Structures are given as structure tokens and as C-alpha cells.
XYZ file of C-alpha atoms in Angstrom:
712
model
C 60.107 -43.874 -132.646
C 58.979 -41.863 -136.261
C 63.389 -42.759 -137.446
C 62.856 -45.551 -136.130
C 59.232 -47.011 -138.393
C 60.566 -45.123 -140.983
C 64.085 -47.387 -141.250
C 61.971 -50.705 -140.438
C 59.462 -49.362 -143.889
C 62.895 -48.836 -146.254
C 64.004 -52.440 -145.343
C 60.755 -53.696 -147.265
C 62.279 -54.144 -150.598
C 65.211 -55.950 -148.473
C 63.006 -58.245 -146.627
C 62.415 -60.641 -149.904
C 65.952 -61.454 -149.283
C 64.331 -63.534 -146.265
C 60.519 -64.764 -147.280
C 62.210 -68.848 -149.294
C 60.715 -71.278 -146.414
C 63.835 -73.597 -147.720
C 66.130 -71.320 -146.079
C 64.545 -69.533 -143.836
C 61.274 -70.754 -142.100
C 58.535 -68.957 -142.160
C 58.649 -67.346 -138.997
C 61.525 -64.876 -140.076
C 59.795 -62.050 -140.456
C 57.180 -62.119 -137.822
C 59.038 -60.073 -135.359
C 59.579 -57.068 -137.799
C 55.977 -56.930 -139.111
C 54.414 -57.057 -135.161
C 57.554 -54.164 -134.374
C 55.829 -51.717 -136.966
C 52.103 -53.090 -136.532
C 53.349 -51.217 -133.260
C 54.459 -47.965 -134.536
C 51.025 -47.498 -135.764
C 49.494 -44.634 -133.198
C 48.150 -43.013 -135.297
C 47.264 -41.736 -139.578
C 50.439 -40.173 -139.606
C 52.527 -43.128 -139.271
C 49.942 -45.132 -141.858
C 50.725 -42.189 -144.202
C 54.009 -42.742 -143.855
C 53.831 -46.406 -145.343
C 52.609 -45.134 -148.444
C 55.543 -44.923 -150.826
C 56.707 -48.592 -149.939
C 53.522 -49.943 -150.470
C 54.287 -51.823 -153.608
C 57.903 -52.887 -152.300
C 55.411 -55.161 -149.454
C 53.206 -56.191 -152.348
C 56.141 -57.667 -154.358
C 57.007 -59.431 -150.649
C 53.667 -60.757 -150.355
C 52.498 -61.843 -153.820
C 53.656 -64.703 -154.519
C 56.635 -65.451 -152.142
C 54.342 -65.791 -149.283
C 50.524 -66.211 -151.336
C 51.423 -69.024 -153.347
C 52.854 -71.337 -151.494
C 51.266 -74.015 -150.320
C 52.108 -73.971 -146.196
C 49.013 -74.362 -144.164
C 50.545 -72.362 -141.617
C 52.426 -69.487 -142.621
C 53.973 -66.998 -139.990
C 55.107 -65.063 -142.024
C 51.819 -64.012 -144.270
C 49.769 -63.976 -140.708
C 52.361 -61.123 -139.617
C 51.954 -59.133 -143.095
C 48.726 -59.235 -143.457
C 48.187 -58.121 -140.102
C 50.702 -54.971 -140.417
C 48.914 -54.349 -143.791
C 45.473 -54.410 -142.739
C 45.746 -52.158 -139.906
C 47.533 -49.709 -141.730
C 44.842 -49.492 -143.892
C 42.012 -48.853 -141.167
C 40.373 -45.078 -140.801
C 43.367 -44.765 -143.975
C 41.406 -44.729 -146.948
C 44.735 -43.567 -148.620
C 46.693 -46.486 -147.813
C 43.379 -48.122 -149.607
C 43.006 -46.681 -152.441
C 46.777 -47.414 -153.398
C 44.893 -51.142 -153.699
C 41.669 -50.508 -155.766
C 44.127 -48.223 -158.320
C 46.880 -51.082 -158.803
C 45.017 -53.308 -161.359
C 47.769 -55.634 -160.565
C 47.189 -55.376 -157.164
C 43.187 -55.862 -157.488
C 43.807 -58.750 -160.021
C 45.907 -60.865 -158.084
C 44.726 -60.013 -154.369
C 42.227 -62.348 -153.523
C 44.274 -65.022 -154.620
C 45.460 -66.480 -151.132
C 46.180 -70.446 -150.203
C 44.337 -70.581 -147.626
C 43.939 -74.485 -145.579
C 40.804 -75.084 -144.815
C 41.635 -78.301 -141.893
C 39.273 -78.063 -139.441
C 40.330 -81.210 -137.356
C 43.906 -79.612 -136.952
C 44.419 -77.476 -134.229
C 47.307 -75.423 -134.950
C 45.553 -75.327 -138.804
C 42.523 -73.841 -136.530
C 44.607 -70.911 -134.543
C 46.379 -69.989 -137.998
C 43.444 -69.175 -139.529
C 41.118 -67.820 -136.881
C 43.948 -65.135 -136.320
C 45.305 -64.268 -140.362
C 41.733 -65.010 -142.148
C 39.925 -61.559 -140.393
C 43.075 -59.322 -141.430
C 42.849 -60.938 -145.113
C 39.423 -60.726 -145.531
C 39.070 -57.604 -143.401
C 41.824 -55.932 -145.779
C 39.356 -56.913 -149.184
C 36.390 -55.265 -147.303
C 38.125 -51.918 -146.537
C 39.059 -52.484 -150.550
C 34.924 -53.429 -151.190
C 33.789 -50.192 -148.993
C 35.878 -47.976 -151.424
C 35.374 -49.259 -155.303
C 32.299 -50.897 -156.668
C 34.088 -51.877 -159.502
C 36.721 -54.342 -156.756
C 33.827 -55.023 -154.886
C 32.270 -57.131 -158.326
C 35.504 -58.840 -159.306
C 35.441 -59.605 -155.893
C 31.965 -61.059 -155.797
C 32.905 -63.353 -158.764
C 36.310 -64.649 -157.758
C 36.221 -68.488 -157.239
C 37.971 -67.866 -153.924
C 34.893 -66.468 -152.242
C 32.930 -68.749 -152.816
C 35.327 -71.815 -151.165
C 35.747 -69.375 -148.213
C 31.783 -69.438 -148.356
C 31.558 -73.028 -148.552
C 34.642 -74.253 -146.007
C 34.417 -71.034 -143.742
C 31.683 -69.768 -142.780
C 29.926 -73.072 -141.507
C 32.132 -73.029 -138.650
C 30.745 -70.486 -136.641
C 32.518 -71.330 -133.445
C 36.218 -71.995 -135.164
C 36.387 -68.976 -136.971
C 33.668 -66.279 -135.377
C 35.274 -63.278 -136.599
C 36.950 -64.297 -139.318
C 32.943 -65.359 -140.300
C 32.078 -61.497 -139.540
C 33.853 -59.954 -142.088
C 33.122 -62.188 -144.658
C 29.024 -61.682 -143.760
C 30.012 -58.013 -143.872
C 31.952 -58.565 -147.423
C 28.596 -60.787 -148.489
C 26.523 -57.697 -147.608
C 28.649 -55.395 -149.575
C 28.716 -57.552 -152.680
C 24.590 -57.441 -152.751
C 24.133 -53.908 -152.034
C 22.540 -51.927 -154.792
C 23.212 -48.450 -155.144
C 20.608 -45.735 -156.586
C 22.807 -45.440 -159.590
C 23.375 -49.147 -160.139
C 23.880 -50.073 -163.312
C 22.105 -53.148 -165.524
C 25.014 -54.675 -165.484
C 25.599 -54.696 -162.031
C 22.099 -55.388 -161.368
C 22.812 -58.180 -163.367
C 25.430 -59.325 -161.658
C 24.219 -59.384 -158.122
C 21.751 -61.445 -158.942
C 23.575 -63.984 -160.827
C 25.482 -63.755 -157.064
C 23.213 -64.271 -154.609
C 21.624 -66.860 -156.855
C 24.742 -68.735 -156.881
C 25.353 -68.223 -153.167
C 22.096 -69.471 -152.433
C 22.236 -72.341 -154.645
C 25.725 -72.844 -153.059
C 24.106 -73.245 -149.144
C 20.938 -74.460 -150.056
C 23.414 -77.391 -151.496
C 26.003 -78.339 -149.083
C 24.966 -76.845 -145.842
C 24.168 -78.964 -142.972
C 21.444 -77.047 -140.919
C 20.968 -79.013 -137.980
C 24.459 -77.774 -136.599
C 25.544 -74.636 -139.406
C 22.005 -72.494 -138.250
C 23.502 -69.727 -137.634
C 25.116 -69.971 -140.957
C 22.380 -69.922 -142.626
C 20.263 -67.211 -140.994
C 22.863 -64.360 -141.315
C 22.587 -66.022 -144.997
C 19.213 -65.840 -146.146
C 19.223 -62.813 -143.590
C 21.224 -60.826 -145.804
C 20.677 -62.435 -149.638
C 16.804 -62.646 -149.568
C 15.327 -59.288 -149.930
C 12.554 -60.243 -152.428
C 9.802 -61.982 -153.220
C 11.850 -63.724 -156.235
C 14.572 -63.984 -153.826
C 12.083 -66.207 -150.935
C 10.245 -68.437 -154.156
C 13.754 -68.847 -155.203
C 14.616 -70.193 -151.357
C 12.140 -72.322 -151.499
C 11.489 -74.065 -154.982
C 15.574 -75.259 -153.561
C 14.863 -76.783 -150.200
C 14.696 -73.796 -148.311
C 11.633 -74.331 -145.625
C 13.289 -77.702 -144.575
C 16.726 -77.498 -144.201
C 14.994 -74.052 -141.875
C 13.018 -76.647 -140.330
C 15.463 -78.604 -139.692
C 17.601 -76.416 -137.485
C 14.551 -75.511 -136.245
C 14.344 -79.182 -134.926
C 17.592 -79.051 -133.335
C 17.283 -75.318 -131.843
C 13.756 -77.268 -130.091
C 15.363 -80.114 -128.375
C 18.993 -77.517 -127.027
C 16.081 -75.282 -126.288
C 14.091 -77.751 -123.798
C 16.928 -80.119 -122.883
C 19.956 -77.279 -123.369
C 18.800 -74.811 -119.927
C 22.153 -73.323 -120.928
C 22.347 -72.655 -124.517
C 20.419 -69.675 -124.427
C 19.612 -70.019 -128.337
C 16.700 -68.130 -128.244
C 17.213 -65.447 -130.649
C 18.372 -67.212 -132.723
C 14.933 -69.610 -132.904
C 13.462 -65.907 -132.948
C 15.071 -64.738 -135.909
C 14.923 -68.923 -137.755
C 10.854 -68.384 -137.042
C 11.263 -64.863 -138.958
C 12.730 -65.996 -142.117
C 9.804 -69.484 -142.474
C 7.413 -67.424 -141.858
C 7.941 -64.811 -144.461
C 9.015 -67.604 -146.863
C 5.240 -68.882 -145.810
C 3.543 -65.360 -146.283
C 5.156 -65.537 -149.823
C 4.250 -69.307 -150.368
C 1.062 -68.136 -150.075
C 0.138 -65.171 -151.772
C 2.190 -66.807 -154.760
C 0.748 -70.105 -154.471
C -1.516 -69.929 -157.010
C 1.706 -70.354 -159.539
C 1.827 -74.043 -160.400
C 4.992 -74.733 -159.935
C 5.078 -73.444 -156.587
C 1.375 -75.257 -156.074
C 3.038 -78.525 -157.085
C 5.941 -77.806 -154.382
C 3.750 -77.110 -151.415
C 1.778 -80.470 -152.294
C 4.676 -82.675 -151.685
C 6.114 -81.254 -148.632
C 4.441 -83.016 -146.175
C 6.749 -82.425 -142.541
C 3.840 -79.966 -141.701
C 1.813 -81.532 -138.607
C 4.938 -82.313 -136.618
C 6.548 -78.845 -137.244
C 3.260 -77.497 -136.038
C 2.925 -80.132 -132.793
C 6.761 -78.481 -131.624
C 5.802 -75.101 -132.201
C 2.440 -74.903 -129.771
C 4.682 -76.660 -127.278
C 6.242 -73.397 -127.239
C 3.445 -71.430 -126.244
C 3.298 -70.826 -123.022
C 4.827 -68.899 -120.040
C 8.352 -70.310 -119.805
C 9.105 -68.953 -123.312
C 10.187 -65.608 -123.902
C 7.733 -63.468 -125.905
C 9.470 -62.751 -128.738
C 9.861 -66.334 -129.670
C 5.925 -66.517 -127.992
C 4.610 -64.049 -130.439
C 6.551 -65.867 -133.529
C 5.633 -69.234 -133.492
C 1.717 -68.380 -132.991
C 3.155 -66.455 -136.062
C 4.468 -69.120 -138.122
C 0.941 -71.321 -137.058
C -1.069 -68.439 -138.396
C 0.508 -69.430 -141.411
C 0.562 -72.353 -141.314
C -2.828 -72.634 -141.123
C -3.713 -70.079 -144.281
C -1.093 -72.207 -146.318
C -2.628 -75.993 -145.451
C -6.029 -75.390 -143.820
C -7.101 -79.159 -143.872
C -3.942 -80.234 -142.746
C -3.520 -77.806 -139.693
C -7.152 -78.138 -138.971
C -6.696 -82.178 -138.328
C -3.533 -81.434 -136.218
C -3.611 -78.515 -134.395
C -7.924 -78.962 -133.310
C -8.015 -82.025 -131.462
C -4.636 -81.184 -129.424
C -5.799 -78.217 -128.033
C -9.198 -78.627 -127.841
C -7.819 -81.928 -125.464
C -5.274 -79.771 -123.707
C -7.836 -77.310 -122.484
C -10.787 -79.970 -121.979
C -8.111 -81.471 -119.417
C -7.585 -78.408 -117.736
C -11.490 -77.454 -118.329
C -12.339 -80.987 -115.977
C -9.203 -79.935 -113.858
C -9.738 -76.491 -112.594
C -6.259 -76.334 -111.737
C -4.508 -73.128 -112.665
C -1.000 -75.517 -112.230
C 2.001 -73.731 -112.616
C 3.474 -70.609 -114.333
C 6.553 -69.968 -115.807
C 8.681 -66.590 -115.467
C 7.532 -64.944 -118.586
C 3.394 -64.462 -116.909
C 2.328 -61.079 -116.708
C 2.662 -60.146 -112.533
C 1.428 -56.630 -110.963
C 4.180 -54.484 -111.461
C 6.568 -56.642 -113.455
C 8.416 -54.035 -115.011
C 10.928 -55.647 -116.985
C 10.942 -59.560 -118.286
C 13.786 -61.142 -117.786
C 16.288 -61.538 -120.637
C 17.735 -65.192 -120.289
C 16.500 -67.937 -117.692
C 16.979 -71.311 -117.608
C 13.869 -72.031 -116.261
C 12.144 -74.823 -118.473
C 8.716 -76.962 -117.820
C 9.219 -80.464 -116.919
C 8.651 -81.055 -120.541
C 8.015 -79.699 -123.870
C 4.127 -78.149 -123.111
C 0.937 -75.932 -124.394
C 0.304 -74.212 -121.701
C -1.796 -71.085 -122.665
C -4.827 -72.014 -120.093
C -6.041 -69.003 -117.778
C -7.718 -69.765 -114.599
C -9.271 -66.756 -112.516
C -7.346 -67.476 -109.312
C -3.997 -66.827 -111.321
C -5.527 -63.390 -111.469
C -3.811 -60.672 -108.665
C -6.770 -58.486 -110.017
C -9.917 -57.940 -111.302
C -10.225 -55.737 -114.878
C -10.048 -51.567 -114.497
C -7.827 -51.736 -111.309
C -4.344 -52.028 -112.681
C -3.300 -50.943 -116.561
C -0.966 -51.552 -117.090
C -1.433 -55.252 -115.603
C -4.762 -55.800 -117.742
C -1.966 -55.043 -121.456
C 0.179 -57.249 -119.514
C -2.774 -59.638 -119.424
C -4.077 -58.619 -123.063
C -0.481 -59.333 -124.559
C -0.100 -62.654 -123.124
C -3.488 -64.393 -124.104
C -4.724 -62.088 -127.140
C -2.825 -63.593 -129.846
C -3.108 -67.294 -128.717
C -6.960 -66.279 -128.671
C -6.804 -64.435 -132.308
C -4.421 -68.560 -133.991
C -8.191 -69.648 -132.882
C -10.303 -67.518 -134.338
C -8.419 -67.936 -136.793
C -8.522 -71.601 -137.124
C -12.731 -71.741 -136.760
C -12.635 -69.100 -139.399
C -10.711 -71.007 -141.968
C -12.770 -74.447 -140.458
C -15.850 -72.201 -141.580
C -15.183 -71.298 -144.791
C -13.847 -74.551 -145.919
C -16.804 -76.141 -144.567
C -15.340 -78.145 -141.915
C -15.811 -77.364 -138.294
C -15.957 -79.636 -135.971
C -18.049 -80.396 -132.603
C -13.834 -79.997 -131.217
C -13.429 -76.918 -132.973
C -16.552 -75.427 -131.432
C -15.935 -77.383 -127.717
C -12.701 -75.949 -128.513
C -13.933 -71.946 -129.246
C -16.292 -71.890 -126.431
C -13.270 -73.204 -123.530
C -11.024 -69.917 -124.863
C -14.157 -67.700 -124.382
C -14.793 -69.615 -120.896
C -10.949 -68.525 -120.132
C -11.170 -65.193 -121.735
C -14.035 -63.830 -118.902
C -11.585 -62.268 -116.790
C -9.945 -60.265 -119.379
C -13.125 -59.589 -121.412
C -12.202 -60.293 -124.511
C -14.155 -59.764 -127.621
C -12.876 -62.586 -129.861
C -15.299 -65.135 -129.063
C -18.171 -62.477 -130.027
C -17.181 -61.002 -132.563
C -16.725 -64.452 -134.713
C -20.195 -65.945 -133.499
C -21.909 -62.432 -134.599
C -20.244 -62.855 -137.706
C -20.952 -66.404 -138.279
C -24.413 -64.789 -136.904
C -24.685 -62.378 -139.208
C -23.944 -64.207 -142.770
C -25.253 -66.977 -144.493
C -22.093 -69.214 -144.099
C -21.601 -71.155 -141.116
C -25.031 -70.793 -138.824
C -26.100 -74.075 -139.073
C -22.753 -74.462 -136.931
C -24.976 -72.407 -134.264
C -26.815 -75.428 -133.447
C -23.343 -76.707 -132.548
C -22.505 -73.859 -130.277
C -26.235 -73.962 -128.189
C -25.779 -77.977 -127.191
C -21.726 -76.995 -126.536
C -21.925 -77.116 -122.121
C -18.946 -74.967 -122.284
C -21.028 -72.478 -124.089
C -23.261 -72.324 -121.120
C -20.688 -72.486 -118.570
C -19.396 -69.084 -120.847
C -22.860 -67.344 -120.276
C -23.296 -68.344 -116.625
C -19.665 -67.362 -116.263
C -20.136 -63.430 -117.102
C -23.400 -63.930 -116.252
C -22.323 -64.372 -111.759
C -19.409 -63.508 -111.803
C -18.232 -60.936 -114.435
C -21.181 -58.889 -116.023
C -18.586 -55.773 -116.023
C -18.101 -58.007 -119.301
C -21.446 -56.554 -120.400
C -20.188 -53.167 -121.447
C -18.642 -54.466 -124.583
C -21.617 -54.259 -127.284
C -19.927 -57.132 -128.319
C -20.278 -59.381 -125.602
C -24.028 -57.974 -124.234
C -25.034 -58.288 -128.458
C -23.760 -62.292 -128.337
C -25.818 -62.442 -125.303
C -29.023 -60.696 -126.554
C -29.051 -63.263 -129.570
C -28.288 -66.176 -128.146
C -29.435 -66.227 -124.568
C -32.846 -66.162 -125.693
C -32.177 -70.039 -127.173
C -30.387 -71.697 -124.403
C -32.182 -69.891 -121.278
C -33.770 -72.836 -119.963
C -30.366 -74.420 -119.595
C -29.152 -71.274 -118.172
C -31.865 -69.522 -116.606
C -32.169 -72.348 -113.581
C -32.694 -71.750 -109.598
C -29.352 -71.175 -109.133
C -29.549 -68.180 -111.212
C -32.540 -66.871 -110.343
C -31.503 -66.892 -106.664
C -28.413 -64.874 -107.223
C -30.256 -62.652 -109.060
C -33.018 -62.267 -106.788
C -29.545 -61.298 -104.496
C -28.773 -58.850 -106.665
C -32.200 -57.301 -106.627
C -31.665 -57.126 -103.128
C -27.974 -55.358 -102.661
C -28.772 -53.342 -105.754
C -29.893 -50.767 -103.718
C -27.527 -50.974 -101.319
C -24.860 -50.590 -103.604
C -26.237 -47.466 -105.685
C -27.099 -45.564 -102.656
C -23.208 -46.006 -101.241
C -21.904 -45.142 -104.683
C -21.073 -42.301 -106.398
C -23.185 -42.584 -109.743
C -21.082 -40.573 -111.951
C -17.711 -42.736 -110.827
C -19.583 -46.216 -110.330
C -21.843 -46.501 -113.562
C -19.545 -48.352 -115.066
C -20.835 -51.419 -112.825
C -23.854 -50.169 -112.143
C -24.765 -50.438 -115.886
C -23.288 -54.050 -116.155
C -25.530 -55.161 -113.464
C -28.210 -53.589 -114.692
C -27.808 -55.205 -118.331
C -27.475 -58.698 -116.864
C -31.111 -58.361 -115.482
C -32.612 -57.097 -118.594
C -30.800 -59.983 -120.067
C -32.437 -62.440 -118.005
C -36.091 -60.744 -117.193
C -36.460 -61.035 -121.392
C -36.662 -64.828 -121.207
C -37.841 -65.358 -117.491
C -39.962 -62.764 -115.586
C -39.003 -62.331 -111.795
C -41.081 -63.998 -109.617
C -40.885 -61.316 -107.761
C -39.565 -57.905 -107.255
C -38.946 -56.029 -104.057
C -40.146 -52.956 -104.305
C -36.614 -51.348 -103.143
C -35.367 -52.600 -105.878
C -38.408 -50.978 -108.235
C -37.869 -47.386 -106.252
C -33.942 -47.686 -107.126
C -34.334 -47.832 -110.585
C -36.312 -44.737 -110.877
C -34.406 -42.622 -109.094
C -31.382 -44.102 -111.218
C -33.531 -43.294 -114.251
C -33.847 -39.639 -112.781
C -30.826 -38.844 -111.625
C -29.014 -39.342 -114.812
C -31.383 -37.613 -116.936
C -30.213 -34.795 -114.514
C -26.790 -35.500 -115.042
C -26.642 -35.840 -118.903
C -28.611 -32.759 -119.474
C -25.769 -30.970 -117.118
C -23.201 -32.464 -119.290
C -24.272 -31.657 -122.802
C -26.043 -28.180 -121.236
C -21.674 -27.565 -119.732
C -20.498 -29.131 -123.588
C -22.412 -26.984 -125.993
C -22.267 -23.457 -123.493
C -26.342 -24.552 -123.044
C -26.425 -23.526 -126.934
C -26.726 -26.992 -128.366
C -27.886 -29.875 -126.990
C -27.547 -32.520 -128.926
C -29.264 -36.427 -128.512
C -25.734 -39.055 -128.450
C -26.233 -42.277 -129.138
C -24.059 -44.580 -128.318
C -22.459 -47.625 -128.454
C -24.719 -50.320 -126.932
C -27.941 -48.183 -126.787
C -30.870 -50.695 -126.082
C -34.076 -50.484 -127.299
C -37.428 -52.210 -126.755
C -39.141 -54.007 -129.343
C -42.457 -51.432 -129.634
C -45.807 -52.685 -130.708
C -46.108 -48.754 -132.248
C -43.305 -48.740 -135.105
C -44.182 -45.131 -135.893
C -43.160 -43.939 -132.431
C -41.105 -40.831 -132.445
C -37.995 -40.873 -132.448
C -37.120 -38.100 -130.073
C -39.934 -39.582 -127.929
C -38.347 -42.105 -124.463
C -37.805 -45.445 -125.754
C -40.352 -46.821 -122.579
C -42.770 -44.485 -122.654
C -45.887 -44.421 -125.106
C -47.631 -41.010 -126.480
C -49.911 -41.048 -123.147
C -46.618 -41.178 -120.884
C -47.348 -44.823 -120.433
C -45.131 -47.747 -120.252
C -45.168 -49.780 -123.724
C -45.567 -53.138 -124.464
C -42.918 -55.226 -125.000
C -44.281 -57.086 -127.650
C -44.773 -61.152 -126.563
C -43.144 -63.855 -128.870
C -44.329 -66.901 -129.752
C -42.431 -69.828 -128.588
C -40.984 -70.245 -132.085
C -40.034 -66.596 -132.017
C -38.210 -66.672 -128.660
C -35.701 -69.467 -130.241
C -35.163 -67.439 -133.129
C -34.836 -63.579 -131.983
C -33.937 -61.708 -128.764
C -36.866 -59.280 -127.569
C -33.066 -56.980 -127.296
C -32.501 -55.230 -129.977
C -28.465 -53.258 -129.816
C -28.201 -50.109 -131.497
C -24.858 -51.306 -132.195
C -22.439 -48.247 -133.054
C -19.418 -50.073 -131.356
C -15.752 -50.586 -133.544
C -17.045 -53.556 -134.513
C -17.305 -53.334 -138.171
C -20.372 -54.784 -140.498
C -19.551 -58.238 -141.262
C -17.697 -57.943 -144.461
C -17.783 -61.822 -146.736
C -14.282 -61.409 -148.399
C -12.472 -60.821 -144.481
C -14.371 -63.975 -143.356
C -12.967 -65.860 -145.372
C -9.714 -64.145 -144.908
C -9.158 -64.715 -141.239
C -5.405 -63.359 -141.919
C -6.997 -59.938 -142.038
C -9.017 -59.969 -139.773
C -7.111 -59.359 -136.030
C -8.468 -55.517 -135.854
C -7.197 -53.689 -133.131
C -11.045 -52.566 -132.260
C -10.623 -56.250 -130.449
C -7.890 -55.194 -127.785
C -10.742 -54.108 -124.984
C -9.817 -50.131 -123.875
C -9.728 -49.840 -119.946
C -12.715 -48.849 -118.826
C -13.468 -45.371 -117.384
C -15.886 -45.524 -115.084
C -16.175 -41.532 -114.775
C -16.374 -40.741 -118.167
C -20.237 -39.089 -118.909
C -20.546 -42.075 -121.377
C -22.207 -44.843 -118.686
C -23.799 -42.137 -117.091
C -26.017 -42.221 -120.351
C -26.069 -46.101 -120.634
C -26.736 -46.893 -117.403
C -29.873 -44.320 -117.940
C -30.617 -46.294 -121.423
C -30.367 -49.676 -119.323
C -32.518 -48.221 -116.707
C -34.946 -47.056 -118.930
C -34.704 -50.200 -120.325
C -35.450 -52.668 -117.315
C -38.457 -50.716 -115.763
C -39.736 -51.176 -118.920
C -39.161 -55.236 -118.665
C -40.818 -54.230 -114.876
C -43.603 -52.661 -115.857
C -44.486 -54.981 -118.280
C -44.838 -58.172 -116.130
C -45.978 -56.640 -112.934
């Protein structure tokens, strides 16, 4: 084979006799180059070509490269051979980049971009990947050649006339984008001149694409170009100034329509990539909006309401999680950048959706991405779509397959699904308060989400309103909350159905502060009947339970009773219940002492003040700190301080010594809700066997015992 191959290589010089298309046509040499390409088995054959490099170049230029022949099969065959003989053979590439005449003229190659002529399309589809691939191999070995090629007019022509047509020239476009990456690569030892040339190339190419590209049809090209060229804040600002955001959203409209109407089109990845670019641009606009020019541009852009509505319709269980998450993140950026427009658009829409859901009290249909127990992997692709674009981030209790704490993986799935959406509404509330434009609809929306978050034990709602209570801003909105029927439903839902929520310090603190303000609406006959039933069954529950394993649930029940009894005295307390409370105090005290003794080797017992400690207001403000919170110096129960009617409305009889993960109120953070999503908002899975809960149960029992002693 080597003899045949060597003979063919020696014939390269004579091949010039057959390149005149007028005499020999354009296909005379195709078989010749096809056989030589077939001979390229190893690097040995590729190195055998090196002595004949100039013969090949003189054959290609100018006789094959310059004639205006749209379908030149000889040129195609030569370029395919040349490309393959250079792959994994830097020696042959070096022959190109070390020859000034070659590097100067190799970029000149006649190409016709006729996107209607099928013959031309097929020809270019085969020839262009080899040609651009050859240029890429040269750029990978020579930085001077890279800079020279980046400024060549034919490269800009290729970007403009080839890259938009992804369905016709996929392989060629991939090579062009690889070239583009090489053109903007910054090396550690780059000179100032190289950096200036890279900057100039970026600006020229971005201006080209943002000026001529039809984003509705060429979204894939737009995404790839921006991912390659946009690296710095200056790049993003340049894109914004040159109409980048409207172009991106034009592409988003097309993808949104295809996603819902053409279920066979899997455009999810494109939508995620596009929205990630949008998020970066919006974040840059927000952090740099102090500049006059950028502020003026942002003021002229008026498409936000329609964009936000379309983003909302992707918040459902039919949407893959990565797309749903990026939609929420883009919405958050838009809320921060356009607060007034966002509030006027999002709040009525979301409040109406959740109000309809609350009134219907129906779980509705769920999509393939709704959390389910035992689901290890989510489907990568699905053609299942909702009947129409819809917001569907509701949670009905009947949709849950298990209570919180039963299946840790399932709990995390639910948190991952719902928490980002709850944080979005939390951000809306904080932005509204900081802009002094909170409305009854927004308060109702916040309370409705609180109801839906009860089975998940989400503390987003309590954290928001505790921040408001502890601040000087927005206190007048507390009355709006107390007047909301949804807030009353939230309190009842926790006290009646999901008392273990009260083990979370933020939730318990909110109840202790606000329950007295609305006690006449919450503590009704139904609630008192439920409380009586709870006291009657509590003794049996306690007797059948291992206190060290069930302290978590028992503590929640006692906390609920403490809250109710702090605002409404029980008409009758079963003796068996009182006895049970005393037994809990005694048993928990022994367990806590035993645990402290074991942990400190009986040498260094410590009094640990845990999250959510409950202390009853005492008339004796000078009581010894080491004294029991429910006994006086004479060993008698302390009297709970009587509250006047006005005091009852403004303060809670239960004080929380809160050493929870919640942070002290920071006014700056309150006004910058984008920084608010702290990790502690994700409630940890409870460990009912933890010694912490035994100690908490002990303190709750002491508090309840004090309340019962006072009321007796």
C-alpha cells in the first residue's frame, strides 16, 4: 500500500494539468484524492505526505480556491484529504502555519451560500466541515495565525451566512464555533495587542449577530454565540445596549410556543440555556443600573408583563425541574429590576390562581415531574404537557403520599419542588414592603401559600412576618394579615392538623406573637372541642409511647396546648391529663440529667438553652437564673402576669428565647430580598430520638403545668 500511496503523492505535481474546469470539468480528481484519503491509516502515511505539501498547496491555490464554481467536487475531495492528513499530525499543520504565503491566502476560498439550492447545500455540508476544521487545527497550533484569521473578512462572512442555518450545516457550524472559542481565548502571557484584538473581535462579532440575526428562527445560534463571546460585565452591558434582551425574549416566545404546541420538539435544554443567559444579563443590569445610559435603556423596555406571564406558565409539575428553577430565578431578577411592574403583573395573577385553588379544594392533575415516593430518577424527556399553559404550584394535602418525617428522600423532593416558588412570593412581599406598595391581595397570597406550606413545615411565611414585626417598616400591614381569612385558616390548619410544625422555632414564635391578636377568630367551639379531645387522648398516647423516641410529637402537642391556654382558659382539665404532664416533667428531667451526665462523664453538667425555650412571664423579674422557670423561691408555681385587653392585643404571654438559626433582623437585608434565601429556610428532617427534643418536651411541660396551675 505504501508504494501505491507514494506513487500517488508523486503525482500531485502533475495533477495541476487536470484542474481546468473548462477542459476537464470539476470531478476529474475526486477518485484520486479518495484513494489517497483511504490510504491514511496511521501517522506514518500522514508523515509521508509532508515532502509533497507545496505540490498540494499549488494545486489548491489559486486554481481550485478562487474560481466562482458553487459545486466544485475536485476542491471538496482535496480539502477532505488535506484535513484528514493533518488530524493528529502537528507536523503537517506546522507546514501550513510556517509558510507566510499559505497563511496569507488559505482563508480565501470561494463559497456560495445558496440555502435554496439543494445541490449546493449538500456540497457545502460535506466540504465546509473539512475546510473550517483545517483552519481550526492551524489556530490550535499558532496564536499569530489565530489573530490573523479572526480579523479576516471571510470569517465574518461565514458567521453571518453559515452559522444561522443550524439544520443545514450542523457540522460546519460546530467547527465555526470552535474557531470562535479559539479567537476569544485569553492566554496568561497574552500581550496588550492580543487583548485589544480579542476585544475588537468580540465587539465586531456581537454587533454582527445582534444586528442581523432573526432570533425567532435562529435561537440556537444566538445562544451559542452569547455563551462563547459574553464573559465579562462589560460584554453583558454591550449586549444589553445592542438590543440583546429583546432578541433573547423573541427566541423565548418561539421556544415557549414550540414547547406547548409541538410536543415532539424537545427544546427544554435550549430554553434553560437561553434563560440562563437572560438571568446573567438581568443581574448585570440590576447591579449596574446606576449608570445613566443603562437606566435610560431599561426605562424604554416595556415587554416585562408579557414575559413574566409566560414564565409563570412554566411553573407546574409538567415542566422539568431545571427549566422550572431557571424560570423562577429569572422572575426574581425581574422583580428586583422592575418592582412596580412585577407587582402589578404577578400579584393579581398569582392571587387569583391560588384563591381559585383554595375555593375549589381540589388537588387537580399532576405532571410527570411531581414528587413521588420511591422515584429515583426523573424522566429526561416527556411529551406530556398540560392542556394549556398554566401556573400549577399548588399543594393539596391529599396529594402527599406520606407525612413529613416518614420518608426523608420524599421530603427533600417536596422541598426542592415547592421552596423556590415560596421564596419567589416571599421576595414579592419584601419588595412590596420596601416600596410601600403592599396590597390586600399580596397579603392574602402570602397567607394562602402559608396554608399550602403547612404539610411541608415551611417557615418562609413566619420568617417574613417576624421580620416585619421586628422592623419599623410595614408594621401597619400586620393588621392586613390579621384581617385575612386565609391567615386564620393557616393558624387553624397548624393547630388542628399539623401541630408538629410548632417544633420549628420560627413558626412557634409567630404563633406566640400573633395568635393573641386573632384569638377570638381562632379559639372557637370547634377548637375548644378539639383541645378537649386532645387532652383526653394525650394520656393514652404518652403511656404507649417511648418518651425518648416520641418527644418530638409530644412536644408539638404540648406547645399547641400552651398557645391555646395562654389566650383562652380551659373550662375543665382532666385529672388524668394533669397527672400525665407531671409524669412527663419527672421523666424528662431524669432523662436530661442522665444524658448530661453521660455526655460530660458526670463531671461537667451543663444547662443547655435550646431553640424555642419557653418562659412564662413572671411578676418576679429578679428571679435566680438557675431557678426553674415555673416555680418560685417557695416552691410554688409562679403567677402568670395578667394582661389588660390592650396588652393582650399587642403582646404574647409566651416569650420565646430564640436561639434558632434565624438571624437578627437586618434592615439592609430586608430591603434586598434577593439575598434573603438562607439555607435555614429548608427545615431539617426531625429526629424524634434526639435528646434535644426530650429537653424541649420538659420545658414545654413545665410551661403548660404553670398555665394549668394558674387557671385552677
